[in-house]
Every structure is written in structure tokens, then in C-alpha cells.
């Protein structure tokens, strides 16, 4: 079964970056907060599920490639 997750940067303030994310780009209702210094993320709703993990890992992977936080993106597997 295929798995998709989309993400979009909502704000960036110093070390705090907030992303919306979800399985449908039209309804990304969940939010995660990324710490730019430690590169760790927390879901705002406290739900550490597969969708959250996939989004946070892809955000970090793009950062590794480009050395900047992505504005938007997606991951498919």
C-alpha cells in the first residue's frame, strides 16, 4: 500500500519552525513544530503516528540536501 504525506511551512521564528502536514495537500490540518537547532520535531496534537514521523523525517532529509528548511514538499513510499 502506498503512503503519501505532504507538508508546508507555516511560520519560522528563530529556532522554531511550524509546518502543516497531512495525507491530502488540500486538507493539511495537523501541525508539527521543528526545533531548528536540535532538528527534532513534535506534533502539536501529541499524536506520534506514522504520518507525523514520515513528515518530520522528510523535512529533515530535505534540510540535509539543501541546508535550508523547505517551504513545502511531500514524501511517497
mmCIF file of N, CA and C in Angstrom:
data_model
loop_
_atom_site.group_PDB
_atom_site.id
_atom_site.type_symbol
_atom_site.label_atom_id
_atom_site.label_comp_id
_atom_site.label_asym_id
_atom_site.label_seq_id
_atom_site.Cartn_x
_atom_site.Cartn_y
_atom_site.Cartn_z
ATOM 1 N N UNK A 1 0.838 -1.178 0.000
ATOM 2 C CA UNK A 1 0.000 0.000 0.000
ATOM 3 C C UNK A 1 0.883 1.243 0.000
ATOM 4 N N UNK A 2 0.557 2.188 -0.838
ATOM 5 C CA UNK A 2 1.322 3.437 -0.934
ATOM 6 C C UNK A 2 0.980 4.359 0.226
ATOM 7 N N UNK A 3 1.971 5.143 0.603
ATOM 8 C CA UNK A 3 1.781 6.115 1.675
ATOM 9 C C UNK A 3 2.284 7.466 1.194
ATOM 10 N N UNK A 4 1.459 8.491 1.355
ATOM 11 C CA UNK A 4 1.814 9.853 0.972
ATOM 12 C C UNK A 4 1.676 10.778 2.162
ATOM 13 N N UNK A 5 2.573 11.734 2.244
ATOM 14 C CA UNK A 5 2.424 12.803 3.226
ATOM 15 C C UNK A 5 2.936 14.094 2.588
ATOM 16 N N UNK A 6 2.198 15.154 2.790
ATOM 17 C CA UNK A 6 2.542 16.479 2.274
ATOM 18 C C UNK A 6 2.829 17.393 3.458
ATOM 19 N N UNK A 7 3.671 18.391 3.243
ATOM 20 C CA UNK A 7 3.950 19.354 4.309
ATOM 21 C C UNK A 7 4.174 20.733 3.703
ATOM 22 N N UNK A 8 3.915 21.754 4.524
ATOM 23 C CA UNK A 8 4.060 23.151 4.093
ATOM 24 C C UNK A 8 4.482 23.981 5.293
ATOM 25 N N UNK A 9 5.522 24.815 5.109
ATOM 26 C CA UNK A 9 5.978 25.693 6.191
ATOM 27 C C UNK A 9 4.925 26.772 6.420
ATOM 28 N N UNK A 10 4.511 26.916 7.665
ATOM 29 C CA UNK A 10 3.527 27.930 8.034
ATOM 30 C C UNK A 10 4.191 29.153 8.645
ATOM 31 N N UNK A 11 5.266 28.929 9.402
ATOM 32 C CA UNK A 11 5.968 30.051 10.021
ATOM 33 C C UNK A 11 7.359 29.625 10.457
ATOM 34 N N UNK A 12 8.221 30.622 10.590
ATOM 35 C CA UNK A 12 9.562 30.387 11.109
ATOM 36 C C UNK A 12 9.938 31.593 11.953
ATOM 37 N N UNK A 13 10.286 31.328 13.207
ATOM 38 C CA UNK A 13 10.641 32.382 14.142
ATOM 39 C C UNK A 13 11.847 31.910 14.941
ATOM 40 N N UNK A 14 13.026 32.329 14.514
ATOM 41 C CA UNK A 14 14.242 31.898 15.200
ATOM 42 C C UNK A 14 14.430 30.400 15.063
ATOM 43 N N UNK A 15 14.458 29.707 16.197
ATOM 44 C CA UNK A 15 14.697 28.268 16.214
ATOM 45 C C UNK A 15 13.428 27.443 16.034
ATOM 46 N N UNK A 16 12.279 28.090 15.930
ATOM 47 C CA UNK A 16 11.011 27.378 15.848
ATOM 48 C C UNK A 16 10.424 27.502 14.447
ATOM 49 N N UNK A 17 10.201 26.331 13.836
ATOM 50 C CA UNK A 17 9.586 26.285 12.508
ATOM 51 C C UNK A 17 8.330 25.445 12.618
ATOM 52 N N UNK A 18 7.223 25.973 12.118
ATOM 53 C CA UNK A 18 5.950 25.248 12.181
ATOM 54 C C UNK A 18 5.528 24.831 10.781
ATOM 55 N N UNK A 19 5.147 23.571 10.671
ATOM 56 C CA UNK A 19 4.688 23.001 9.411
ATOM 57 C C UNK A 19 3.297 22.422 9.586
ATOM 58 N N UNK A 20 2.454 22.626 8.578
ATOM 59 C CA UNK A 20 1.221 21.856 8.487
ATOM 60 C C UNK A 20 1.568 20.607 7.682
ATOM 61 N N UNK A 21 0.842 19.520 7.923
ATOM 62 C CA UNK A 21 1.104 18.290 7.192
ATOM 63 C C UNK A 21 -0.132 17.409 7.172
ATOM 64 N N UNK A 22 -0.150 16.485 6.228
ATOM 65 C CA UNK A 22 -1.259 15.550 6.124
ATOM 66 C C UNK A 22 -1.160 14.711 4.876
ATOM 67 N N UNK A 23 -2.099 13.818 4.725
ATOM 68 C CA UNK A 23 -2.106 12.890 3.605
ATOM 69 C C UNK A 23 -2.727 13.480 2.347
ATOM 70 N N UNK A 24 -3.370 14.624 2.473
ATOM 71 C CA UNK A 24 -4.006 15.296 1.333
ATOM 72 C C UNK A 24 -3.559 16.759 1.351
ATOM 73 N N UNK A 25 -2.968 17.250 0.252
ATOM 74 C CA UNK A 25 -2.463 18.631 0.263
ATOM 75 C C UNK A 25 -3.557 19.685 0.445
ATOM 76 N N UNK A 26 -4.794 19.326 0.177
ATOM 77 C CA UNK A 26 -5.896 20.277 0.332
ATOM 78 C C UNK A 26 -6.391 20.351 1.774
ATOM 79 N N UNK A 27 -6.054 19.365 2.580
ATOM 80 C CA UNK A 27 -6.546 19.340 3.966
ATOM 81 C C UNK A 27 -5.441 18.971 4.940
ATOM 82 N N UNK A 28 -4.388 19.753 4.964
ATOM 83 C CA UNK A 28 -3.295 19.521 5.910
ATOM 84 C C UNK A 28 -3.652 20.224 7.221
ATOM 85 N N UNK A 29 -4.399 19.535 8.053
ATOM 86 C CA UNK A 29 -4.932 20.147 9.266
ATOM 87 C C UNK A 29 -4.037 19.953 10.485
ATOM 88 N N UNK A 30 -3.074 19.059 10.399
ATOM 89 C CA UNK A 30 -2.196 18.828 11.544
ATOM 90 C C UNK A 30 -0.980 19.741 11.462
ATOM 91 N N UNK A 31 -0.378 20.020 12.616
ATOM 92 C CA UNK A 31 0.807 20.875 12.699
ATOM 93 C C UNK A 31 1.909 20.167 13.459
ATOM 94 N N UNK A 32 3.148 20.442 13.045
ATOM 95 C CA UNK A 32 4.297 19.987 13.819
ATOM 96 C C UNK A 32 5.212 21.177 14.029
ATOM 97 N N UNK A 33 5.947 21.136 15.122
ATOM 98 C CA UNK A 33 6.897 22.179 15.460
ATOM 99 C C UNK A 33 8.294 21.579 15.432
ATOM 100 N N UNK A 34 9.157 22.181 14.611
ATOM 101 C CA UNK A 34 10.534 21.719 14.442
ATOM 102 C C UNK A 34 11.469 22.670 15.181
ATOM 103 N N UNK A 35 12.397 22.119 15.945
ATOM 104 C CA UNK A 35 13.438 22.907 16.580
ATOM 105 C C UNK A 35 14.613 22.944 15.604
ATOM 106 N N UNK A 36 14.954 24.109 15.095
ATOM 107 C CA UNK A 36 15.992 24.239 14.070
ATOM 108 C C UNK A 36 17.375 23.890 14.590
ATOM 109 N N UNK A 37 17.610 24.031 15.887
ATOM 110 C CA UNK A 37 18.928 23.743 16.443
ATOM 111 C C UNK A 37 19.124 22.245 16.677
ATOM 112 N N UNK A 38 18.142 21.601 17.269
ATOM 113 C CA UNK A 38 18.264 20.170 17.557
ATOM 114 C C UNK A 38 17.721 19.310 16.425
ATOM 115 N N UNK A 39 16.966 19.919 15.511
ATOM 116 C CA UNK A 39 16.330 19.240 14.377
ATOM 117 C C UNK A 39 15.381 18.139 14.831
ATOM 118 N N UNK A 40 14.734 18.396 15.963
ATOM 119 C CA UNK A 40 13.725 17.476 16.462
ATOM 120 C C UNK A 40 12.359 18.110 16.290
ATOM 121 N N UNK A 41 11.360 17.266 16.084
ATOM 122 C CA UNK A 41 10.002 17.747 15.849
ATOM 123 C C UNK A 41 9.046 17.146 16.869
ATOM 124 N N UNK A 42 7.980 17.879 17.116
ATOM 125 C CA UNK A 42 6.901 17.410 17.982
ATOM 126 C C UNK A 42 5.579 17.700 17.285
ATOM 127 N N UNK A 43 4.653 16.749 17.296
ATOM 128 C CA UNK A 43 3.335 17.028 16.740
ATOM 129 C C UNK A 43 2.546 17.894 17.719
ATOM 130 N N UNK A 44 1.884 18.910 17.221
ATOM 131 C CA UNK A 44 1.141 19.806 18.105
ATOM 132 C C UNK A 44 -0.024 19.098 18.793
ATOM 133 N N UNK A 45 -0.548 18.036 18.159
ATOM 134 C CA UNK A 45 -1.668 17.301 18.756
ATOM 135 C C UNK A 45 -1.209 16.137 19.636
ATOM 136 N N UNK A 46 0.122 15.929 19.764
ATOM 137 C CA UNK A 46 0.648 14.873 20.610
ATOM 138 C C UNK A 46 0.602 13.482 20.004
ATOM 139 N N UNK A 47 0.122 13.352 18.782
ATOM 140 C CA UNK A 47 -0.039 12.053 18.122
ATOM 141 C C UNK A 47 1.220 11.698 17.333
ATOM 142 N N UNK A 48 2.059 10.829 17.893
ATOM 143 C CA UNK A 48 3.311 10.417 17.253
ATOM 144 C C UNK A 48 3.053 9.237 16.313
ATOM 145 N N UNK A 49 2.245 9.454 15.291
ATOM 146 C CA UNK A 49 1.891 8.382 14.373
ATOM 147 C C UNK A 49 2.805 8.352 13.150
ATOM 148 N N UNK A 50 2.541 7.413 12.250
ATOM 149 C CA UNK A 50 3.359 7.221 11.063
ATOM 150 C C UNK A 50 3.379 8.463 10.176
ATOM 151 N N UNK A 51 2.253 9.126 10.020
ATOM 152 C CA UNK A 51 2.183 10.321 9.178
ATOM 153 C C UNK A 51 3.091 11.422 9.718
ATOM 154 N N UNK A 52 3.058 11.641 11.021
ATOM 155 C CA UNK A 52 3.945 12.626 11.645
ATOM 156 C C UNK A 52 5.413 12.255 11.429
ATOM 157 N N UNK A 53 5.764 10.986 11.698
ATOM 158 C CA UNK A 53 7.154 10.552 11.551
ATOM 159 C C UNK A 53 7.635 10.702 10.113
ATOM 160 N N UNK A 54 6.794 10.352 9.161
ATOM 161 C CA UNK A 54 7.143 10.463 7.747
ATOM 162 C C UNK A 54 7.373 11.923 7.363
ATOM 163 N N UNK A 55 6.507 12.818 7.808
ATOM 164 C CA UNK A 55 6.657 14.244 7.502
ATOM 165 C C UNK A 55 7.926 14.811 8.127
ATOM 166 N N UNK A 56 8.159 14.539 9.395
ATOM 167 C CA UNK A 56 9.330 15.114 10.066
ATOM 168 C C UNK A 56 10.634 14.564 9.485
ATOM 169 N N UNK A 57 10.651 13.294 9.127
ATOM 170 C CA UNK A 57 11.858 12.721 8.520
ATOM 171 C C UNK A 57 12.128 13.310 7.144
ATOM 172 N N UNK A 58 11.072 13.523 6.369
ATOM 173 C CA UNK A 58 11.264 14.101 5.037
ATOM 174 C C UNK A 58 11.723 15.553 5.127
ATOM 175 N N UNK A 59 11.183 16.304 6.057
ATOM 176 C CA UNK A 59 11.619 17.692 6.258
ATOM 177 C C UNK A 59 13.114 17.715 6.586
ATOM 178 N N UNK A 60 13.552 16.843 7.485
ATOM 179 C CA UNK A 60 14.979 16.767 7.829
ATOM 180 C C UNK A 60 15.827 16.293 6.658
ATOM 181 N N UNK A 61 15.313 15.375 5.856
ATOM 182 C CA UNK A 61 16.059 14.890 4.688
ATOM 183 C C UNK A 61 16.278 16.001 3.674
ATOM 184 N N UNK A 62 15.250 16.820 3.446
ATOM 185 C CA UNK A 62 15.385 17.947 2.522
ATOM 186 C C UNK A 62 16.373 18.959 3.089
ATOM 187 N N UNK A 63 16.328 19.188 4.390
ATOM 188 C CA UNK A 63 17.291 20.095 5.014
ATOM 189 C C UNK A 63 18.721 19.577 4.810
ATOM 190 N N UNK A 64 18.917 18.269 4.956
ATOM 191 C CA UNK A 64 20.245 17.674 4.734
ATOM 192 C C UNK A 64 20.744 17.939 3.318
ATOM 193 N N UNK A 65 19.852 17.857 2.338
ATOM 194 C CA UNK A 65 20.218 18.049 0.932
ATOM 195 C C UNK A 65 20.518 19.501 0.587
ATOM 196 N N UNK A 66 19.721 20.430 1.131
ATOM 197 C CA UNK A 66 19.773 21.829 0.699
ATOM 198 C C UNK A 66 20.348 22.801 1.712
ATOM 199 N N UNK A 67 20.526 22.353 2.940
ATOM 200 C CA UNK A 67 21.000 23.208 4.035
ATOM 201 C C UNK A 67 20.080 24.398 4.278
ATOM 202 N N UNK A 68 18.801 24.213 4.023
ATOM 203 C CA UNK A 68 17.773 25.198 4.376
ATOM 204 C C UNK A 68 16.460 24.464 4.577
ATOM 205 N N UNK A 69 15.619 25.044 5.413
ATOM 206 C CA UNK A 69 14.338 24.414 5.712
ATOM 207 C C UNK A 69 13.403 24.560 4.514
ATOM 208 N N UNK A 70 12.793 23.471 4.078
ATOM 209 C CA UNK A 70 11.937 23.540 2.890
ATOM 210 C C UNK A 70 10.651 24.318 3.152
ATOM 211 N N UNK A 71 10.161 24.973 2.103
ATOM 212 C CA UNK A 71 8.884 25.677 2.190
ATOM 213 C C UNK A 71 7.719 24.706 2.091
ATOM 214 N N UNK A 72 7.902 23.665 1.290
ATOM 215 C CA UNK A 72 6.865 22.655 1.126
ATOM 216 C C UNK A 72 7.499 21.412 0.536
ATOM 217 N N UNK A 73 6.747 20.321 0.549
ATOM 218 C CA UNK A 73 7.248 19.096 -0.039
ATOM 219 C C UNK A 73 6.315 17.948 0.218
ATOM 220 N N UNK A 74 6.771 16.763 -0.167
ATOM 221 C CA UNK A 74 5.978 15.563 0.040
ATOM 222 C C UNK A 74 6.899 14.367 0.072
ATOM 223 N N UNK A 75 6.370 13.267 0.580
ATOM 224 C CA UNK A 75 7.089 12.019 0.617
ATOM 225 C C UNK A 75 6.133 10.918 0.206
ATOM 226 N N UNK A 76 6.605 10.036 -0.649
ATOM 227 C CA UNK A 76 5.816 8.887 -1.097
ATOM 228 C C UNK A 76 6.612 7.622 -0.879
ATOM 229 N N UNK A 77 5.940 6.601 -0.440
ATOM 230 C CA UNK A 77 6.589 5.302 -0.310
ATOM 231 C C UNK A 77 5.577 4.195 -0.528
#
